[in-house]
PDB file of C-alpha atoms and ligand atoms in Angstrom:
ATOM      1  CA  MET A   1     -75.278 -41.021 185.850  1.00  0.00           C
ATOM      2  CA  ASN A   2     -72.661 -43.822 186.201  1.00  0.00           C
ATOM      3  CA  GLN A   3     -70.553 -43.249 183.026  1.00  0.00           C
ATOM      4  CA  GLU A   4     -68.608 -46.472 183.563  1.00  0.00           C
ATOM      5  CA  LEU A   5     -71.693 -48.685 183.882  1.00  0.00           C
ATOM      6  CA  TRP A   6     -73.155 -46.955 180.744  1.00  0.00           C
ATOM      7  CA  LYS A   7     -69.962 -47.656 178.746  1.00  0.00           C
ATOM      8  CA  GLU A   8     -70.024 -51.274 179.903  1.00  0.00           C
ATOM      9  CA  LEU A   9     -73.643 -51.639 178.861  1.00  0.00           C
ATOM     10  CA  GLU A  10     -72.843 -50.106 175.537  1.00  0.00           C
ATOM     11  CA  GLN A  11     -70.069 -52.594 174.947  1.00  0.00           C
ATOM     12  CA  PHE A  12     -72.331 -55.459 175.990  1.00  0.00           C
ATOM     13  CA  ALA A  13     -75.042 -54.326 173.549  1.00  0.00           C
ATOM     14  CA  LEU A  14     -72.598 -53.854 170.695  1.00  0.00           C
ATOM     15  CA  ASN A  15     -71.442 -57.397 171.049  1.00  0.00           C
ATOM     16  CA  CYS A  16     -74.934 -58.936 171.818  1.00  0.00           C
ATOM     17  CA  LYS A  17     -75.944 -62.129 170.068  1.00  0.00           C
ATOM     18  CA  ALA A  18     -78.966 -62.971 172.199  1.00  0.00           C
ATOM     19  CA  CYS A  19     -81.291 -63.225 169.256  1.00  0.00           C
ATOM     20  CA  GLU A  20     -81.104 -64.123 165.530  1.00  0.00           C
ATOM     21  CA  LEU A  21     -81.101 -60.423 164.547  1.00  0.00           C
ATOM     22  CA  CYS A  22     -77.324 -60.455 165.246  1.00  0.00           C
ATOM     23  CA  LYS A  23     -76.805 -62.422 162.137  1.00  0.00           C
ATOM     24  CA  THR A  24     -78.379 -59.906 159.698  1.00  0.00           C
ATOM     25  CA  ARG A  25     -77.591 -56.585 161.389  1.00  0.00           C
ATOM     26  CA  ARG A  26     -74.766 -54.361 160.119  1.00  0.00           C
ATOM     27  CA  ASN A  27     -74.654 -52.294 163.336  1.00  0.00           C
ATOM     28  CA  VAL A  28     -76.205 -52.430 166.737  1.00  0.00           C
ATOM     29  CA  VAL A  29     -78.116 -49.143 167.367  1.00  0.00           C
ATOM     30  CA  PHE A  30     -77.424 -48.501 171.003  1.00  0.00           C
ATOM     31  CA  GLY A  31     -78.800 -44.847 170.929  1.00  0.00           C
ATOM     32  CA  SER A  32     -77.511 -41.336 170.398  1.00  0.00           C
ATOM     33  CA  GLY A  33     -77.425 -38.061 172.148  1.00  0.00           C
ATOM     34  CA  ASP A  34     -77.165 -37.321 175.845  1.00  0.00           C
ATOM     35  CA  PRO A  35     -78.274 -40.038 178.231  1.00  0.00           C
ATOM     36  CA  ASN A  36     -78.139 -37.506 181.091  1.00  0.00           C
ATOM     37  CA  SER A  37     -81.089 -35.717 179.378  1.00  0.00           C
ATOM     38  CA  ARG A  38     -84.290 -35.552 181.427  1.00  0.00           C
ATOM     39  CA  LEU A  39     -86.152 -36.475 178.237  1.00  0.00           C
ATOM     40  CA  TRP A  40     -85.551 -39.661 176.233  1.00  0.00           C
ATOM     41  CA  LEU A  41     -87.205 -40.645 172.927  1.00  0.00           C
ATOM     42  CA  VAL A  42     -87.798 -44.390 172.488  1.00  0.00           C
ATOM     43  CA  GLY A  43     -88.757 -45.724 169.115  1.00  0.00           C
ATOM     44  CA  GLU A  44     -89.295 -49.274 167.832  1.00  0.00           C
ATOM     45  CA  ALA A  45     -86.405 -50.786 165.923  1.00  0.00           C
ATOM     46  CA  PRO A  46     -83.659 -49.615 163.494  1.00  0.00           C
ATOM     47  CA  GLY A  47     -84.534 -49.357 159.781  1.00  0.00           C
ATOM     48  CA  SER A  48     -82.140 -49.663 156.864  1.00  0.00           C
ATOM     49  CA  ASN A  49     -80.381 -46.285 157.292  1.00  0.00           C
ATOM     50  CA  GLU A  50     -80.164 -46.728 161.018  1.00  0.00           C
ATOM     51  CA  ASP A  51     -78.571 -50.187 160.603  1.00  0.00           C
ATOM     52  CA  GLU A  52     -76.069 -48.861 158.114  1.00  0.00           C
ATOM     53  CA  GLN A  53     -74.994 -45.795 160.269  1.00  0.00           C
ATOM     54  CA  GLY A  54     -75.536 -47.416 163.731  1.00  0.00           C
ATOM     55  CA  LEU A  55     -77.636 -44.417 164.749  1.00  0.00           C
ATOM     56  CA  PRO A  56     -81.303 -44.030 165.516  1.00  0.00           C
ATOM     57  CA  PHE A  57     -83.704 -41.986 163.430  1.00  0.00           C
ATOM     58  CA  VAL A  58     -81.349 -40.912 160.589  1.00  0.00           C
ATOM     59  CA  GLY A  59     -83.644 -41.602 157.588  1.00  0.00           C
ATOM     60  CA  GLN A  60     -86.665 -39.794 156.319  1.00  0.00           C
ATOM     61  CA  ALA A  61     -88.544 -40.486 159.599  1.00  0.00           C
ATOM     62  CA  GLY A  62     -85.635 -39.036 161.484  1.00  0.00           C
ATOM     63  CA  ALA A  63     -85.893 -35.827 159.399  1.00  0.00           C
ATOM     64  CA  ILE A  64     -89.565 -35.464 160.287  1.00  0.00           C
ATOM     65  CA  LEU A  65     -88.800 -36.075 163.937  1.00  0.00           C
ATOM     66  CA  ASP A  66     -86.113 -33.441 163.922  1.00  0.00           C
ATOM     67  CA  THR A  67     -88.515 -30.875 162.406  1.00  0.00           C
ATOM     68  CA  PHE A  68     -91.098 -31.529 165.171  1.00  0.00           C
ATOM     69  CA  LEU A  69     -88.443 -31.395 167.859  1.00  0.00           C
ATOM     70  CA  GLU A  70     -86.942 -28.171 166.593  1.00  0.00           C
ATOM     71  CA  LYS A  71     -90.424 -26.531 166.339  1.00  0.00           C
ATOM     72  CA  ASN A  72     -90.805 -27.232 170.044  1.00  0.00           C
ATOM     73  CA  GLY A  73     -87.360 -26.068 171.216  1.00  0.00           C
ATOM     74  CA  PHE A  74     -85.695 -29.357 171.546  1.00  0.00           C
ATOM     75  CA  LYS A  75     -82.312 -30.143 170.023  1.00  0.00           C
ATOM     76  CA  ARG A  76     -81.671 -33.846 169.044  1.00  0.00           C
ATOM     77  CA  HIS A  77     -78.187 -33.904 170.425  1.00  0.00           C
ATOM     78  CA  SER A  78     -79.336 -32.724 173.908  1.00  0.00           C
ATOM     79  CA  LEU A  79     -81.861 -35.629 174.189  1.00  0.00           C
ATOM     80  CA  PHE A  80     -81.227 -39.332 174.233  1.00  0.00           C
ATOM     81  CA  ILE A  81     -82.760 -41.290 171.457  1.00  0.00           C
ATOM     82  CA  THR A  82     -82.962 -45.073 171.264  1.00  0.00           C
ATOM     83  CA  ASN A  83     -85.166 -47.988 170.313  1.00  0.00           C
ATOM     84  CA  VAL A  84     -86.839 -50.930 172.044  1.00  0.00           C
ATOM     85  CA  ILE A  85     -84.992 -53.319 169.635  1.00  0.00           C
ATOM     86  CA  LYS A  86     -81.319 -52.506 169.014  1.00  0.00           C
ATOM     87  CA  CYS A  87     -80.819 -54.476 165.750  1.00  0.00           C
ATOM     88  CA  ARG A  88     -82.728 -54.190 162.523  1.00  0.00           C
ATOM     89  CA  PRO A  89     -85.354 -56.841 161.788  1.00  0.00           C
ATOM     90  CA  PRO A  90     -84.841 -57.804 158.081  1.00  0.00           C
ATOM     91  CA  ASN A  91     -87.161 -56.077 155.609  1.00  0.00           C
ATOM     92  CA  ASN A  92     -88.428 -53.779 158.354  1.00  0.00           C
ATOM     93  CA  ALA A  93     -90.573 -56.528 159.685  1.00  0.00           C
ATOM     94  CA  ASP A  94     -92.443 -55.993 162.957  1.00  0.00           C
ATOM     95  CA  PRO A  95     -90.232 -57.274 165.840  1.00  0.00           C
ATOM     96  CA  THR A  96     -91.446 -60.568 167.193  1.00  0.00           C
ATOM     97  CA  GLU A  97     -92.396 -61.095 170.833  1.00  0.00           C
ATOM     98  CA  ASP A  98     -89.172 -63.255 171.282  1.00  0.00           C
ATOM     99  CA  GLN A  99     -86.920 -60.521 169.824  1.00  0.00           C
ATOM    100  CA  LYS A 100     -88.650 -57.883 172.038  1.00  0.00           C
ATOM    101  CA  SER A 101     -88.328 -59.960 175.179  1.00  0.00           C
ATOM    102  CA  ASN A 102     -84.616 -60.819 174.372  1.00  0.00           C
ATOM    103  CA  CYS A 103     -83.766 -57.120 173.731  1.00  0.00           C
ATOM    104  CA  PHE A 104     -85.828 -55.460 176.385  1.00  0.00           C
ATOM    105  CA  PRO A 105     -83.266 -55.976 179.241  1.00  0.00           C
ATOM    106  CA  ILE A 106     -80.884 -53.707 177.371  1.00  0.00           C
ATOM    107  CA  LEU A 107     -83.406 -50.856 177.319  1.00  0.00           C
ATOM    108  CA  ALA A 108     -84.359 -51.682 180.929  1.00  0.00           C
ATOM    109  CA  ALA A 109     -80.619 -51.409 181.903  1.00  0.00           C
ATOM    110  CA  GLN A 110     -80.279 -48.106 179.944  1.00  0.00           C
ATOM    111  CA  LEU A 111     -83.291 -46.730 181.890  1.00  0.00           C
ATOM    112  CA  ALA A 112     -81.963 -48.013 185.241  1.00  0.00           C
ATOM    113  CA  ILE A 113     -78.666 -46.175 184.682  1.00  0.00           C
ATOM    114  CA  GLY A 114     -79.897 -42.961 182.883  1.00  0.00           C
ATOM    115  CA  LYS A 115     -83.119 -42.531 184.967  1.00  0.00           C
ATOM    116  CA  PRO A 116     -84.878 -40.241 182.501  1.00  0.00           C
ATOM    117  CA  LYS A 117     -87.673 -38.188 184.050  1.00  0.00           C
ATOM    118  CA  TYR A 118     -89.744 -38.116 180.766  1.00  0.00           C
ATOM    119  CA  ILE A 119     -90.058 -40.463 177.829  1.00  0.00           C
ATOM    120  CA  LEU A 120     -91.777 -39.901 174.487  1.00  0.00           C
ATOM    121  CA  ALA A 121     -92.673 -43.337 173.242  1.00  0.00           C
ATOM    122  CA  LEU A 122     -92.874 -43.372 169.466  1.00  0.00           C
ATOM    123  CA  GLY A 123     -95.102 -46.146 168.000  1.00  0.00           C
ATOM    124  CA  ARG A 124     -96.863 -49.277 169.248  1.00  0.00           C
ATOM    125  CA  HIS A 125     -93.872 -51.406 170.185  1.00  0.00           C
ATOM    126  CA  ALA A 126     -92.350 -48.496 172.175  1.00  0.00           C
ATOM    127  CA  ALA A 127     -95.723 -47.891 173.869  1.00  0.00           C
ATOM    128  CA  GLU A 128     -95.997 -51.509 174.851  1.00  0.00           C
ATOM    129  CA  ALA A 129     -92.754 -51.202 176.794  1.00  0.00           C
ATOM    130  CA  PHE A 130     -94.251 -48.489 179.061  1.00  0.00           C
ATOM    131  CA  VAL A 131     -98.049 -48.574 179.073  1.00  0.00           C
ATOM    132  CA  PRO A 132     -99.124 -51.258 181.624  1.00  0.00           C
ATOM    133  CA  LYS A 133    -102.690 -51.857 180.337  1.00  0.00           C
ATOM    134  CA  PRO A 134    -103.530 -53.635 177.100  1.00  0.00           C
ATOM    135  CA  PHE A 135    -104.448 -51.272 174.273  1.00  0.00           C
ATOM    136  CA  ARG A 136    -105.698 -51.812 170.730  1.00  0.00           C
ATOM    137  CA  SER A 137    -104.164 -48.692 169.035  1.00  0.00           C
ATOM    138  CA  ILE A 138    -101.954 -45.714 169.551  1.00  0.00           C
ATOM    139  CA  LYS A 139    -105.114 -43.618 169.163  1.00  0.00           C
ATOM    140  CA  GLU A 140    -106.443 -45.062 172.469  1.00  0.00           C
ATOM    141  CA  ILE A 141    -103.427 -44.058 174.588  1.00  0.00           C
ATOM    142  CA  ARG A 142    -101.679 -41.140 172.876  1.00  0.00           C
ATOM    143  CA  GLY A 143    -101.863 -37.605 174.183  1.00  0.00           C
ATOM    144  CA  GLN A 144    -101.985 -38.561 177.863  1.00  0.00           C
ATOM    145  CA  VAL A 145     -99.302 -38.849 180.583  1.00  0.00           C
ATOM    146  CA  VAL A 146     -98.755 -42.489 181.718  1.00  0.00           C
ATOM    147  CA  LEU A 147     -96.537 -43.257 184.718  1.00  0.00           C
ATOM    148  CA  SER A 148     -93.916 -46.027 184.296  1.00  0.00           C
ATOM    149  CA  GLY A 149     -92.342 -46.194 187.653  1.00  0.00           C
ATOM    150  CA  GLU A 150     -91.456 -42.610 188.386  1.00  0.00           C
ATOM    151  CA  THR A 151     -91.012 -41.668 184.704  1.00  0.00           C
ATOM    152  CA  LYS A 152     -93.692 -39.689 182.934  1.00  0.00           C
ATOM    153  CA  VAL A 153     -94.437 -41.203 179.539  1.00  0.00           C
ATOM    154  CA  VAL A 154     -96.286 -39.701 176.560  1.00  0.00           C
ATOM    155  CA  VAL A 155     -97.054 -41.953 173.713  1.00  0.00           C
ATOM    156  CA  THR A 156     -97.385 -40.785 170.150  1.00  0.00           C
ATOM    157  CA  TYR A 157     -97.295 -42.162 166.577  1.00  0.00           C
ATOM    158  CA  HIS A 158     -93.973 -43.232 165.120  1.00  0.00           C
ATOM    159  CA  PRO A 159     -92.636 -40.607 162.584  1.00  0.00           C
ATOM    160  CA  ALA A 160     -92.675 -43.469 159.890  1.00  0.00           C
ATOM    161  CA  ALA A 161     -96.472 -43.509 160.305  1.00  0.00           C
ATOM    162  CA  VAL A 162     -96.464 -39.803 159.504  1.00  0.00           C
ATOM    163  CA  LEU A 163     -94.590 -40.514 156.275  1.00  0.00           C
ATOM    164  CA  ARG A 164     -97.324 -42.894 155.287  1.00  0.00           C
ATOM    165  CA  ASN A 165    -100.161 -40.687 156.544  1.00  0.00           C
ATOM    166  CA  PRO A 166     -99.105 -37.015 156.690  1.00  0.00           C
ATOM    167  CA  ARG A 167    -102.325 -36.074 158.599  1.00  0.00           C
ATOM    168  CA  LEU A 168    -100.847 -37.747 161.672  1.00  0.00           C
ATOM    169  CA  GLY A 169     -98.132 -35.001 161.661  1.00  0.00           C
ATOM    170  CA  GLU A 170    -100.462 -32.603 163.425  1.00  0.00           C
ATOM    171  CA  ILE A 171    -101.144 -35.168 166.166  1.00  0.00           C
ATOM    172  CA  VAL A 172     -97.427 -35.986 166.705  1.00  0.00           C
ATOM    173  CA  GLU A 173     -96.685 -32.257 166.927  1.00  0.00           C
ATOM    174  CA  HIS A 174     -99.467 -31.806 169.442  1.00  0.00           C
ATOM    175  CA  ASP A 175     -98.019 -34.638 171.607  1.00  0.00           C
ATOM    176  CA  ILE A 176     -94.540 -33.234 171.422  1.00  0.00           C
ATOM    177  CA  GLN A 177     -95.956 -29.789 172.486  1.00  0.00           C
ATOM    178  CA  MET A 178     -97.689 -31.574 175.377  1.00  0.00           C
ATOM    179  CA  MET A 179     -94.359 -33.040 176.483  1.00  0.00           C
ATOM    180  CA  SER A 180     -92.646 -29.701 176.171  1.00  0.00           C
ATOM    181  CA  ARG A 181     -95.361 -27.985 178.321  1.00  0.00           C
ATOM    182  CA  LEU A 182     -95.086 -30.828 180.867  1.00  0.00           C
ATOM    183  CA  ILE A 183     -91.347 -30.382 181.267  1.00  0.00           C
ATOM    184  CA  ALA A 184     -91.638 -26.621 181.337  1.00  0.00           C
ATOM    185  CA  GLY A 185     -94.295 -26.747 184.057  1.00  0.00           C
ATOM    186  CA  GLU A 186     -92.139 -28.721 186.541  1.00  0.00           C
TER     187      GLU A 186
HETATM  188  S1  SF4 B   1     -81.848 -57.216 168.787  1.00  0.00           S
HETATM  189 FE1  SF4 B   1     -81.201 -56.910 170.919  1.00  0.00          FE
HETATM  190  S2  SF4 B   1     -81.230 -59.010 171.810  1.00  0.00           S
HETATM  191 FE2  SF4 B   1     -81.171 -59.300 169.595  1.00  0.00          FE
HETATM  192  S3  SF4 B   1     -78.979 -59.411 169.029  1.00  0.00           S
HETATM  193 FE3  SF4 B   1     -79.604 -57.241 168.888  1.00  0.00          FE
HETATM  194  S4  SF4 B   1     -79.047 -56.340 170.848  1.00  0.00           S
HETATM  195 FE4  SF4 B   1     -79.089 -58.551 171.108  1.00  0.00          FE
END
């Protein structure tokens, strides 16, 4: 991976004012972990804790995610974790189409530099970035391998959805196991 380009991109993102979310954010959440990792996790947008710390998945949803990752032999610091939207939408609102299209070039540039082989997409907005066909719900597309260019993508529910509905935990765990087997088999 070209470290210099990556650093340049990070600086660009940290100073980005391409949409109105720059006015209300406390920190830009560029991502954390190792961008050289074969597996990246991509979520939706920072929440309050993420905005405060400038890191992805650090609240309760992050704790759930860590549990699932560790159960399947993954360590958070050895993966790269980011979001489709890099600044927090106020009141945890769903990101708008404009915000997504303004911010997507940053994720696209991250992917072009880091070239992950596998992506676990967490939640609907993350799935929309990688699944080419229209879909109505995560239920319709989760638990299968989708190709996005040369990257193998598995979609699952966002850990915040597991907080609201703990029964989804079993499904997320199943999908992470699936990703683990996929990586181990290649
Ligand atoms: S959300 Fe994305 S496009 Fe909008 S200001 Fe933040 S980094 Fe820039």
